[in-house]
Coordinates of C-alpha atoms in Angstrom, one line a residue:
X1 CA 94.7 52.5 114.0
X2 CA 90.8 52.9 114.7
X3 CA 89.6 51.7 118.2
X4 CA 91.0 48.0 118.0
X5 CA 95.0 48.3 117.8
X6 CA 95.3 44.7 118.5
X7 CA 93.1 43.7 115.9
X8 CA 95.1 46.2 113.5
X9 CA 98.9 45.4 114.9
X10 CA 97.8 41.5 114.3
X11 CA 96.4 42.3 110.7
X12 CA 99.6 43.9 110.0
X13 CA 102.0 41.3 111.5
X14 CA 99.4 38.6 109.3
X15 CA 100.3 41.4 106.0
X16 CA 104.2 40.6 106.2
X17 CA 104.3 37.2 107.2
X18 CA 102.1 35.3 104.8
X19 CA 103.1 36.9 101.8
X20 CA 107.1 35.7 102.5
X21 CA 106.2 32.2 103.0
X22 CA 103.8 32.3 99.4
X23 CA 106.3 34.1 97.6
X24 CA 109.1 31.1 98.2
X25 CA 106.6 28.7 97.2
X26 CA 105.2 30.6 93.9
X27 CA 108.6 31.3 93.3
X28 CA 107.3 35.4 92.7
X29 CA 109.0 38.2 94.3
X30 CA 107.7 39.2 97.9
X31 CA 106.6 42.5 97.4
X32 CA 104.2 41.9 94.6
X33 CA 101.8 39.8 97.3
X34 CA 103.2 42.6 99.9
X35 CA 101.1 45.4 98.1
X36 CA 97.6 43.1 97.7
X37 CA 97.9 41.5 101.4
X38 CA 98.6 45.2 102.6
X39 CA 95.5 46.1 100.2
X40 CA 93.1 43.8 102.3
X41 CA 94.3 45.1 105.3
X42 CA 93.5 48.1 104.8
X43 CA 89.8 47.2 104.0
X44 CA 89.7 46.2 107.9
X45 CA 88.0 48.7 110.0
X46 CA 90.7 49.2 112.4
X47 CA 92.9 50.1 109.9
X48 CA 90.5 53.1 108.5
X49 CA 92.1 56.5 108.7
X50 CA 95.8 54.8 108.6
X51 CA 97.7 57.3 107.2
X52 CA 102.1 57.4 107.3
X53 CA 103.1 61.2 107.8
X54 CA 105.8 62.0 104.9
X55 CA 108.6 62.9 107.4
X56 CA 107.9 59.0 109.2
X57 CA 109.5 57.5 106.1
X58 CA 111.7 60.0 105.4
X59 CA 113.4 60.0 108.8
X60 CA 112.7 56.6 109.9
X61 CA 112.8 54.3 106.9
X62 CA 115.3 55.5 104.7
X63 CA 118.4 56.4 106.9
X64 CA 118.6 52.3 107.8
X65 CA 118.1 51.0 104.4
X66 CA 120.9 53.1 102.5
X67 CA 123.5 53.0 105.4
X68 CA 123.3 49.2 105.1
X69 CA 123.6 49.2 101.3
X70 CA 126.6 52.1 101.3
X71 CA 128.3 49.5 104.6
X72 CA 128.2 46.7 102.5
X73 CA 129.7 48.3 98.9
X74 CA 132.6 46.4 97.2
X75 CA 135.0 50.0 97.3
X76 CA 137.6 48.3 95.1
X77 CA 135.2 46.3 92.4
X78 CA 133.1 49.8 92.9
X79 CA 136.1 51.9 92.0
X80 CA 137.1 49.2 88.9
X81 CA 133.8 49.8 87.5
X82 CA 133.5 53.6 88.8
X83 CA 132.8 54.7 85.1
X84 CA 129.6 52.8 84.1
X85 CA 128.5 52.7 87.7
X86 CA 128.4 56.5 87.8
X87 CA 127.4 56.9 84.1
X88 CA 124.3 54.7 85.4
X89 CA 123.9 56.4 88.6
X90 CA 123.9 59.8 87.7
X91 CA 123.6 60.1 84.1
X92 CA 120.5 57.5 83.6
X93 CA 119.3 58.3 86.9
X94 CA 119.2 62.6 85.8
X95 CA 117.7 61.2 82.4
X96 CA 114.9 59.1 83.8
X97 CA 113.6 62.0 86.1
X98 CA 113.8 64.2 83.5
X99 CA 112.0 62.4 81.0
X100 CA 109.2 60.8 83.7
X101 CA 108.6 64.5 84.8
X102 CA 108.2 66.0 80.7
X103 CA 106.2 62.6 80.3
X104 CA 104.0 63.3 83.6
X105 CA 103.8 66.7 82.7
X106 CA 102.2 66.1 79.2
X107 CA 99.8 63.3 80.3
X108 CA 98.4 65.1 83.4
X109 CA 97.1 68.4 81.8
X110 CA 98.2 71.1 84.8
X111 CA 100.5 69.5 87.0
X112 CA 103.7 71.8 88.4
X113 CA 107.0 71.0 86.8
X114 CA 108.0 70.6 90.7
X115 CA 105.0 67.7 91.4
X116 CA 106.2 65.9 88.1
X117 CA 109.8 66.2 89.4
X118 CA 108.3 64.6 92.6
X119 CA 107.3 61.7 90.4
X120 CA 110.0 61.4 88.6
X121 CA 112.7 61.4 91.7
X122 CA 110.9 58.9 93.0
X123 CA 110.7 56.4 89.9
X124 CA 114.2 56.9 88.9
X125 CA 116.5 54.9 91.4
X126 CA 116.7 51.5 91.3
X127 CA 116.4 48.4 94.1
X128 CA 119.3 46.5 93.5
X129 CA 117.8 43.3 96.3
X130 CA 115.3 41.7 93.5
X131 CA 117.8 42.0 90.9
X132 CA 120.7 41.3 92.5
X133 CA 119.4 37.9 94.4
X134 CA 118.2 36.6 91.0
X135 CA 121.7 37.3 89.7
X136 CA 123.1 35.1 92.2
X137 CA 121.0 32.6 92.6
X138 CA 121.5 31.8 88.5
X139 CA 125.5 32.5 89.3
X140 CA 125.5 35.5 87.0
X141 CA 129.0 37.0 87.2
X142 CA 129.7 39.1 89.8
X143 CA 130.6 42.3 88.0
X144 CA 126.8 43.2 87.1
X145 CA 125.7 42.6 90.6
X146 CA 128.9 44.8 91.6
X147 CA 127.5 47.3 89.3
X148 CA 124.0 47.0 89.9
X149 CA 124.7 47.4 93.4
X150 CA 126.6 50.4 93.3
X151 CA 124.5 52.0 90.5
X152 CA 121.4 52.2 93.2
X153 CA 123.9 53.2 95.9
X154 CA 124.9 56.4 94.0
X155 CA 121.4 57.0 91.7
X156 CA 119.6 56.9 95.6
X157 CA 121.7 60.1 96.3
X158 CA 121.2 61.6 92.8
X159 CA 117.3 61.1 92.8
X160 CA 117.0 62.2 96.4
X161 CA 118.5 65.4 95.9
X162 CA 116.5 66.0 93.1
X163 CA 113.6 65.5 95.1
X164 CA 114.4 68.1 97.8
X165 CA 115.1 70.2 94.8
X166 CA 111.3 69.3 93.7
X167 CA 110.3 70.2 97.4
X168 CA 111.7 73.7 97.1
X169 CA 109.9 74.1 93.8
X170 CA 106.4 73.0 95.6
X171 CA 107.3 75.5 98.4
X172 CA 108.3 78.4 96.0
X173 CA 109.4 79.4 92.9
X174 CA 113.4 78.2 92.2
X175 CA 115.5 79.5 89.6
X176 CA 118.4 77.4 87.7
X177 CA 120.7 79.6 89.3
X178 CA 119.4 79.2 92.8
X179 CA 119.1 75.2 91.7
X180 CA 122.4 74.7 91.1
X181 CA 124.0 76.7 93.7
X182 CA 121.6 74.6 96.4
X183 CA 122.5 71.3 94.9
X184 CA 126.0 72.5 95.5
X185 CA 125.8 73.4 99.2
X186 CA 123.8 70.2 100.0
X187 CA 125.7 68.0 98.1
X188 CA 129.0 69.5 99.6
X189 CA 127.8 69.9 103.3
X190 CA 126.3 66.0 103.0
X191 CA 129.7 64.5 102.6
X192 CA 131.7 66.8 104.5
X193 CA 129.0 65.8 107.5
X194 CA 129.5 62.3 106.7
X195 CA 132.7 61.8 106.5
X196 CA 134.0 64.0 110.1
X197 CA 130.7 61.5 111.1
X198 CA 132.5 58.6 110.5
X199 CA 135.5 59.7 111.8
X200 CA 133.7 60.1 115.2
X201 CA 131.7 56.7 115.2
X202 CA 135.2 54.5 114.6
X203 CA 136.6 56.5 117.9
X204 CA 133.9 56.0 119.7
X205 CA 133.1 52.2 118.8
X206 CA 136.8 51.2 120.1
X207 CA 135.1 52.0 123.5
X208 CA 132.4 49.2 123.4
X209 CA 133.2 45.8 123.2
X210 CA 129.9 43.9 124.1
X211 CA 128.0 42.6 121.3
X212 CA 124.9 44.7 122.6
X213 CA 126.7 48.2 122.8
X214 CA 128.1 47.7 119.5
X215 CA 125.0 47.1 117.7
X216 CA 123.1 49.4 119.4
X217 CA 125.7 52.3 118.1
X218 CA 125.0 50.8 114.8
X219 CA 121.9 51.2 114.8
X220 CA 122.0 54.6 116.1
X221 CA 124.4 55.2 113.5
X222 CA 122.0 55.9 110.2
X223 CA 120.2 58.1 112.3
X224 CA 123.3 59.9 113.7
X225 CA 124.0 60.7 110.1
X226 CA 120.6 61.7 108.5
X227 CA 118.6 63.2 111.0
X228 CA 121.5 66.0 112.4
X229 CA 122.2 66.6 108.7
X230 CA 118.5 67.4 107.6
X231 CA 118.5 69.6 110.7
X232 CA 121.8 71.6 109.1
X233 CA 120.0 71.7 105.5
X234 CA 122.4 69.5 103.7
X235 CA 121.8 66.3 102.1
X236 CA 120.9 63.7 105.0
X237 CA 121.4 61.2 102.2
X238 CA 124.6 61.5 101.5
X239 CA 125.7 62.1 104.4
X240 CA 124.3 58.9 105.5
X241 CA 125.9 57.2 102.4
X242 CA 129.1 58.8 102.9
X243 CA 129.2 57.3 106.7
X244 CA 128.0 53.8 105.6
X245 CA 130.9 53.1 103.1
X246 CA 133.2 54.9 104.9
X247 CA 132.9 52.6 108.1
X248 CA 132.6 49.5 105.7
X249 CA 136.0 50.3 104.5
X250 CA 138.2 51.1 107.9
X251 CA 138.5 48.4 110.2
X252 CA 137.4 50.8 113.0
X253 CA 134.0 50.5 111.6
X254 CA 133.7 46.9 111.3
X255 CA 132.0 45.1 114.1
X256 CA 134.5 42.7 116.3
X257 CA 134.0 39.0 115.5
X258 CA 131.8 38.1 118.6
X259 CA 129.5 41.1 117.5
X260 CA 129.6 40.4 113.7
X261 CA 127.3 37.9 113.7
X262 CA 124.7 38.9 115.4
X263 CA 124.8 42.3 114.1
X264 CA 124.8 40.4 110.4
X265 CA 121.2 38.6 111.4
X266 CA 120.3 41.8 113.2
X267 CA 120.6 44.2 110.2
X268 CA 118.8 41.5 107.8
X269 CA 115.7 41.2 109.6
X270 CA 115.7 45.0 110.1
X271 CA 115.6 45.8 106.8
X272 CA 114.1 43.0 105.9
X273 CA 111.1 44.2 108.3
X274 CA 111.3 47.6 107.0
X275 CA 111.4 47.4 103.5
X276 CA 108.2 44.8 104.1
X277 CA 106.5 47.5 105.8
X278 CA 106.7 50.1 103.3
X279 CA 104.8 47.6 100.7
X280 CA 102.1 46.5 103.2
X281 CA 102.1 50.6 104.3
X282 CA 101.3 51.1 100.6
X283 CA 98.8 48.3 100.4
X284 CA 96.7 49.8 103.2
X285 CA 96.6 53.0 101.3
X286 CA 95.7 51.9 98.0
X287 CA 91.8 52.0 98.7
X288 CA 92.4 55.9 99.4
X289 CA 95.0 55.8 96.9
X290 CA 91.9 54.7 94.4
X291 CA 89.1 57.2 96.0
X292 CA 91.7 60.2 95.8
X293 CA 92.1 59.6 91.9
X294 CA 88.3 58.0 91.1
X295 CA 87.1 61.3 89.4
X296 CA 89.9 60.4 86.9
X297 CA 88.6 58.6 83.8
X298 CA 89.7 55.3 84.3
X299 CA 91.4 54.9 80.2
X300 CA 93.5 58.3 81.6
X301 CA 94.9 56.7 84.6
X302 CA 95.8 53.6 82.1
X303 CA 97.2 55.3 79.3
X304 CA 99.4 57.5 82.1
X305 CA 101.0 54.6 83.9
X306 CA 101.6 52.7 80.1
X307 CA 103.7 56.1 79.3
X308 CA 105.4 56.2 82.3
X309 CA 106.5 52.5 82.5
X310 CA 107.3 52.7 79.1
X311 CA 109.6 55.4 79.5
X312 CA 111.5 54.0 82.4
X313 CA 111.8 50.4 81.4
X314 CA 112.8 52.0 77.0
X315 CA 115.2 54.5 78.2
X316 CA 117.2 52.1 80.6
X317 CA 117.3 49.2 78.3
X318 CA 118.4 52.0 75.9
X319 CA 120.6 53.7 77.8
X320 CA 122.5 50.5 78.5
X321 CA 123.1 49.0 75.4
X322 CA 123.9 52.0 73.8
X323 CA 125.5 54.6 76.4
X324 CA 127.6 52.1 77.9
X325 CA 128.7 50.8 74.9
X326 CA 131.1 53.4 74.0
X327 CA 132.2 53.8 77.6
X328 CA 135.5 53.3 78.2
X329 CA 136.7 50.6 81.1
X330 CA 139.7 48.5 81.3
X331 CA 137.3 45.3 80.7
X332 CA 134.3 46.5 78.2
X333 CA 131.1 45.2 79.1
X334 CA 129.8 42.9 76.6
X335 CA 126.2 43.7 74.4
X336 CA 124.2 40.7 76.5
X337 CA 125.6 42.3 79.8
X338 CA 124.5 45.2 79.0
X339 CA 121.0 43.7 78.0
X340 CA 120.8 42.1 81.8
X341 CA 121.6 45.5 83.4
X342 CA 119.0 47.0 81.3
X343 CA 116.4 44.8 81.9
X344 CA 117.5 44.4 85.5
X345 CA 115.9 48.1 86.5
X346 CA 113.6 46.9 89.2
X347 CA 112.0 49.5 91.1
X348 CA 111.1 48.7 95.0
X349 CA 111.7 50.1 98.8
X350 CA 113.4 53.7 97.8
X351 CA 110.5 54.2 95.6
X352 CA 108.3 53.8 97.9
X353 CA 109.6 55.5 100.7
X354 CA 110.1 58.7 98.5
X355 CA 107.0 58.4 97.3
X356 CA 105.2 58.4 100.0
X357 CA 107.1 61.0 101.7
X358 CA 105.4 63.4 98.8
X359 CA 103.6 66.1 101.0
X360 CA 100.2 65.8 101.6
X361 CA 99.2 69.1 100.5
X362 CA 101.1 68.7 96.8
X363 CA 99.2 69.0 94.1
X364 CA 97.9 65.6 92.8
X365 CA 99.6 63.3 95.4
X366 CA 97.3 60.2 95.3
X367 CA 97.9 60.3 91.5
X368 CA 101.6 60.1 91.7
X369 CA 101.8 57.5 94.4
X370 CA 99.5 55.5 92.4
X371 CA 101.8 55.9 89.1
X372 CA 105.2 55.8 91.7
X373 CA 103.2 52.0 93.0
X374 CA 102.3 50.7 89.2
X375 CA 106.0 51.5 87.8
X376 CA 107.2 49.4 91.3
X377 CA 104.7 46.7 90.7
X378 CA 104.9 46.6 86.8
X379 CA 109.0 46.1 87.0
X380 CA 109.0 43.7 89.4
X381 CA 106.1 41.9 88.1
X382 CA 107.6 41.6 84.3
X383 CA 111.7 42.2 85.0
X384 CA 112.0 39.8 88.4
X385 CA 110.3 36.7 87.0
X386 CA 111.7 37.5 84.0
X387 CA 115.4 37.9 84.5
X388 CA 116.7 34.3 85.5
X389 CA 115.3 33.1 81.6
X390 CA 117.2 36.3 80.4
X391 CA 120.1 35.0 81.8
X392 CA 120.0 31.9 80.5
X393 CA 118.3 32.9 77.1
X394 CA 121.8 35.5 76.3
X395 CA 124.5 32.5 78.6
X396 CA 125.4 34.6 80.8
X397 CA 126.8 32.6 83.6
X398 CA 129.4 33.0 86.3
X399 CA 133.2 32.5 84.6
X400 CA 135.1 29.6 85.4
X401 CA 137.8 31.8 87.2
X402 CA 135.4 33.3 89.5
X403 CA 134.2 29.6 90.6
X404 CA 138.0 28.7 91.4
X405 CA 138.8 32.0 93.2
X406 CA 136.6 31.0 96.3
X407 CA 138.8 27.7 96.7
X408 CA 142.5 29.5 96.4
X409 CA 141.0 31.7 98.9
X410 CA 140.3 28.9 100.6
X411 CA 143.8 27.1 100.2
X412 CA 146.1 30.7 100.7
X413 CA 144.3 31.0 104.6
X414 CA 144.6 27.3 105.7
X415 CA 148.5 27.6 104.3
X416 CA 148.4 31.1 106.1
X417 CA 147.1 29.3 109.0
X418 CA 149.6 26.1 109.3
X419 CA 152.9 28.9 108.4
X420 CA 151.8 30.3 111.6
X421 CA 151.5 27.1 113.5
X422 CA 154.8 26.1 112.8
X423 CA 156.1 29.9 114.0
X424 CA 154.4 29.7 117.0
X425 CA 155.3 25.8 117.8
X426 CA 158.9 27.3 116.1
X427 CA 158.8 29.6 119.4
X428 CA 157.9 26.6 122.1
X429 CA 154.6 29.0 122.6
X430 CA 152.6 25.4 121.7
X431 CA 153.7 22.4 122.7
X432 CA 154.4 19.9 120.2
X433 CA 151.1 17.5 120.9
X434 CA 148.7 20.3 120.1
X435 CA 150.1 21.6 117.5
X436 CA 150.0 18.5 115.6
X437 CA 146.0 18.3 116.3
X438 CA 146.3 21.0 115.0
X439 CA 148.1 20.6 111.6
X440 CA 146.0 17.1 111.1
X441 CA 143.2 19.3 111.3
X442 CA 144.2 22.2 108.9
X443 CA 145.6 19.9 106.3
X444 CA 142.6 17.9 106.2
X445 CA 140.8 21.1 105.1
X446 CA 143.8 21.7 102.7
X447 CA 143.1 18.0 100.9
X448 CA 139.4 18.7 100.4
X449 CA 140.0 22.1 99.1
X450 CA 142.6 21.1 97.0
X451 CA 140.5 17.7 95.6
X452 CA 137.0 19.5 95.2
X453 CA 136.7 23.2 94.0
X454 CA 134.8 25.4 96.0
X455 CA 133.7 23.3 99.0
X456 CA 132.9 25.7 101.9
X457 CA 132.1 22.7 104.4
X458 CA 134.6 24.8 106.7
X459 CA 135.4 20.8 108.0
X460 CA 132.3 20.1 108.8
X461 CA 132.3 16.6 110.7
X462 CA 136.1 17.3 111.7
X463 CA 136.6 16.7 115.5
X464 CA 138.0 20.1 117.0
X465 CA 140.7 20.0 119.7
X466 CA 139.6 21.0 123.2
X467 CA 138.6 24.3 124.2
X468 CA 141.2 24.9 126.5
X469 CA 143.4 25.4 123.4
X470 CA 141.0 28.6 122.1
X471 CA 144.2 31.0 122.9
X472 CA 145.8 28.9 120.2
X473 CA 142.7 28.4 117.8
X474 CA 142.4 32.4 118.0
X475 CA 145.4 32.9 116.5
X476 CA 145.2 30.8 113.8
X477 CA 142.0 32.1 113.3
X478 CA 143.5 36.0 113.0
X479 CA 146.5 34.3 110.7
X480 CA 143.3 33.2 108.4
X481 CA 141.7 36.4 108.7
X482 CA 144.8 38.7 107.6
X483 CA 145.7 36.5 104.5
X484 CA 142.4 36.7 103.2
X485 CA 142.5 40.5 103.8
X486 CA 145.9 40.9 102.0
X487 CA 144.3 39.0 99.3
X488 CA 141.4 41.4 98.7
X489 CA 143.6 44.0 99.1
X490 CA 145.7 42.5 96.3
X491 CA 143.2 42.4 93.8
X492 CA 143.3 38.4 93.9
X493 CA 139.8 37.8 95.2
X494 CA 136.4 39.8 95.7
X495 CA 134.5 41.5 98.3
X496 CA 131.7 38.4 97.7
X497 CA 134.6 35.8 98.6
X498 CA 136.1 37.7 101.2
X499 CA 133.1 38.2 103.0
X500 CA 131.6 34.7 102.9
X501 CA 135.2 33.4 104.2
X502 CA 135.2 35.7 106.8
X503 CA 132.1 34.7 108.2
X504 CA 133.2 31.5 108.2
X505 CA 136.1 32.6 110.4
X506 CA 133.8 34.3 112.7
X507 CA 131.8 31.4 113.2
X508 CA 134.7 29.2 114.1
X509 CA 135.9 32.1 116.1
X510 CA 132.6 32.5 118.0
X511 CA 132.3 29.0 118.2
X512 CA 135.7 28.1 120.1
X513 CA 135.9 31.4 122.1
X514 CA 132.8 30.2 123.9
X515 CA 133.9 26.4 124.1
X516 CA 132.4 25.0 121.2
X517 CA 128.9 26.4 121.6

């Protein structure tokens, strides 16, 4: 960072925080002031000579970022919607390499097969965090952000491996043969890796039961699973992915309830920070970005990013509305849902990270991070802003039943919750004083949840009992927590519902354990 590292580290710190607090204001999505803010930093002379070694991103960026988004899958709305999720995720994801690369290869007169592969591994997943907060915010329904979510869950895999497959190419030449039986033995070894992985982690995390252990293993986690599996030659991505969902879905990987929380606020900011990074990090390089590719005419580097933004923004929106149509699920996706998913093919973090992990000895590298930064920056751009009037343009809106399912949640626990009160005052283990406090204070709730649909004040304003009675509260708080899981398992409510109740249970939890702190 030049001679004046403070100067530089203060620049940087200056890059991600401005643009976040602009971007809430303008209303615009963060990472398109990210990129220009990172741009001007860059300009600063203890940033010259800033360059981010390929393997950097690769083995410090990604493994976080996917092992958060494979934790926190849906794995039974996932598995509903398994068909168009994979047909998006592998099929569209194959296709849009495929057709970047033939696309790259015919506009840039020379470039290896392997270097347009590069390009178009790196274009073809999709960020699912633009998208999918825009969905919610407009309460679009739920399935397309479930689908969304686990389409760029599945298509990071996909394009990943085809980018080590590119690698390979740049390295040497690779037949089909040798392709296919490579892709086999990474893809194999990856999720054989991550699942005896997982296995591990859940054995060892009964051992720790401080808040700062825990996390700390969870963080080391990603890592754990990536790094070893590079090391072995199979697919660090999958492996990773494999490790993430698999712990999201046993209770042996879920954090305990005094750790939850904090490792909830703990793994936002961290990816908040690092996807930030990876935009500002791409900023600061587009100056040499721009005096790598100057010797191109300027109407050529145009006309190349028109084609290739063109192809990736035609061939999803056509891929959606017309693949998926004739896809068959037990609940078919309608034509203006199929329009949203199209049109909600925002590119972001993972195409920066891969992009920038291109070697720096491949042939025209500048030129495909500067194509890989206009497709990211186009989508968002145009598809971000553009979504929420989409939405509202075709009515597509949250369903009526999705609004209620939040407040029978709601009403099943607290009924969970007083059944259990009445076994345990049934039993003498409460005396009979307390555990009418108690029932005031859980059918309270029950009114309000039963008069207004979807209130999630918790019983905010309600006066708790005493904190000597937290043995008691704990319990009810467990009853809560297991009728809400039998309900998810059920198929009567969603991961979305399940999770924001349980949060609420595990800040009442927190809250009592530690006397009403």
């Amino acid at each position: 960072m030049g001679d004046h590292p403070f100067v530089a580290i203060l620049a940087f710190g200056v890059a991600l925080l401005v643009p976040g607090v602009l971007s809430r204001r303008l209303n615009v999505p963060g990472p398109i002031l990210l990129v220009p803010f990172g741009a001007l930093v860059g300009l600063l002379p203890a940033m010259r000579g800033l360059h981010v070694q390929p393997e950097v991103v690769l083995n410090v960026f990604l493994p976080p970022l996917i092992y958060r988004a494979a934790f926190l899958t849906a794995p039974r709305e996932s598995r509903q919607d398994a068909v168009p999720i994979t047909v998006l995720a592998v099929g569209l994801t194959t296709a849009t390499a495929l057709c970047v690369m033939v696309a790259a290869g015919l506009a840039v007169p020379g470039l290896p097969w392997a270097a347009a592969l590069a390009l178009g591994a790196a274009i073809a997943p999709t960020d699912p965090v633009a998208a999918t907060s825009v969905l919610q915010r407009v309460g679009a329904p739920r399935r397309l952000v479930t689908i969304l979510e686990g389409e760029s869950l599945l298509n990071d895999g996909v394009a990943l491996t085809l980018f080590g497959l590119a690698l390979s190419g740049l390295s040497g030449p690779v037949t089909v043969a040798d392709g296919v039986l490579e892709l086999l033995r990474v893809v194999c070894g990856g999720i054989l890796y991550g699942l005896a992985l997982a296995w591990v982690i859940g054995k060892v995390r009964r051992v720790f039961h401080d808040p700062g252990s825990q996390i700390t293993l969870s963080l080391l986690t990603p890592f754990l699973a990536y790094l070893p599996a590079e090391q072995l030659h199979v697919s660090g991505v999958l492996a990773t992915i494999v490790t993430g969902f698999t712990l999201g879905i046993s209770p042996q990987g879920v954090l305990q309830p005094a750790s939850r929380l904090t490792g909830q606020v703990f793994w936002r900011v961290l990816s908040h920070l690092l996807e930030s990074t990876l935009f500002v990090l791409l900023g600061a390089q587009v100056m040499d970005v721009f005096h790598e590719v100057r010797d191109r005419p300027w109407t050529q580097l145009v006309l190349t990013a028109v084609v290739i933004v063109a192809v990736v923004v035609v061939l999803r929106l056509a891929w959606t509305t017309l693949v998926l149509a004739p896809v068959r699920v037990r609940r078919p996706i309608e034509r203006r849902e199929r329009v949203v998913l199209g049109w909600a093919g925002m590119r972001g973090a993972i195409t920066l990270a891969i992009a920038l992990s291109i070697p720096l000895d491949a042939p025209n590298r500048a030129l495909l991070i500067f194509l890989a930064a206009c497709v990211v920056l186009v989508t968002l751009g145009a598809q971000a802003t553009t979504l929420a009037p989409l939405l509202r343009r075709l009515g597509v809106g949250e369903p009526e039943e999705e609004v209620q399912e939040e407040a029978m949640a709601r009403e099943a626990i607290l009924e969970a919750a007083l059944a259990r009160l009445d076994d345990l005052a049934a039993d003498d283990r409460v005396d009979d004083r307390t555990a009418e406090v108690f029932r005031q204070l859980f059918e309270l709730r029950l009114d309000r949840v039963r008069e207004v649909l979807g209130d999630s004040d918790g019983g905010e304003g309600e006066t708790a009992p005493e904190s000597h009675h937290k043995g008691l509260r704990k319990e009810l708080v467990r009853a809560q927590r297991e009728k809400l899981r039998h309900l998810y398992r059920k198929g009567v409510i969603g991961a979305d519902t399940m999770r924001r109740l349980d949060h609420e249970l595990d800040v009442e939890e927190r809250r009592r354990v530690s006397g009403g702190a």
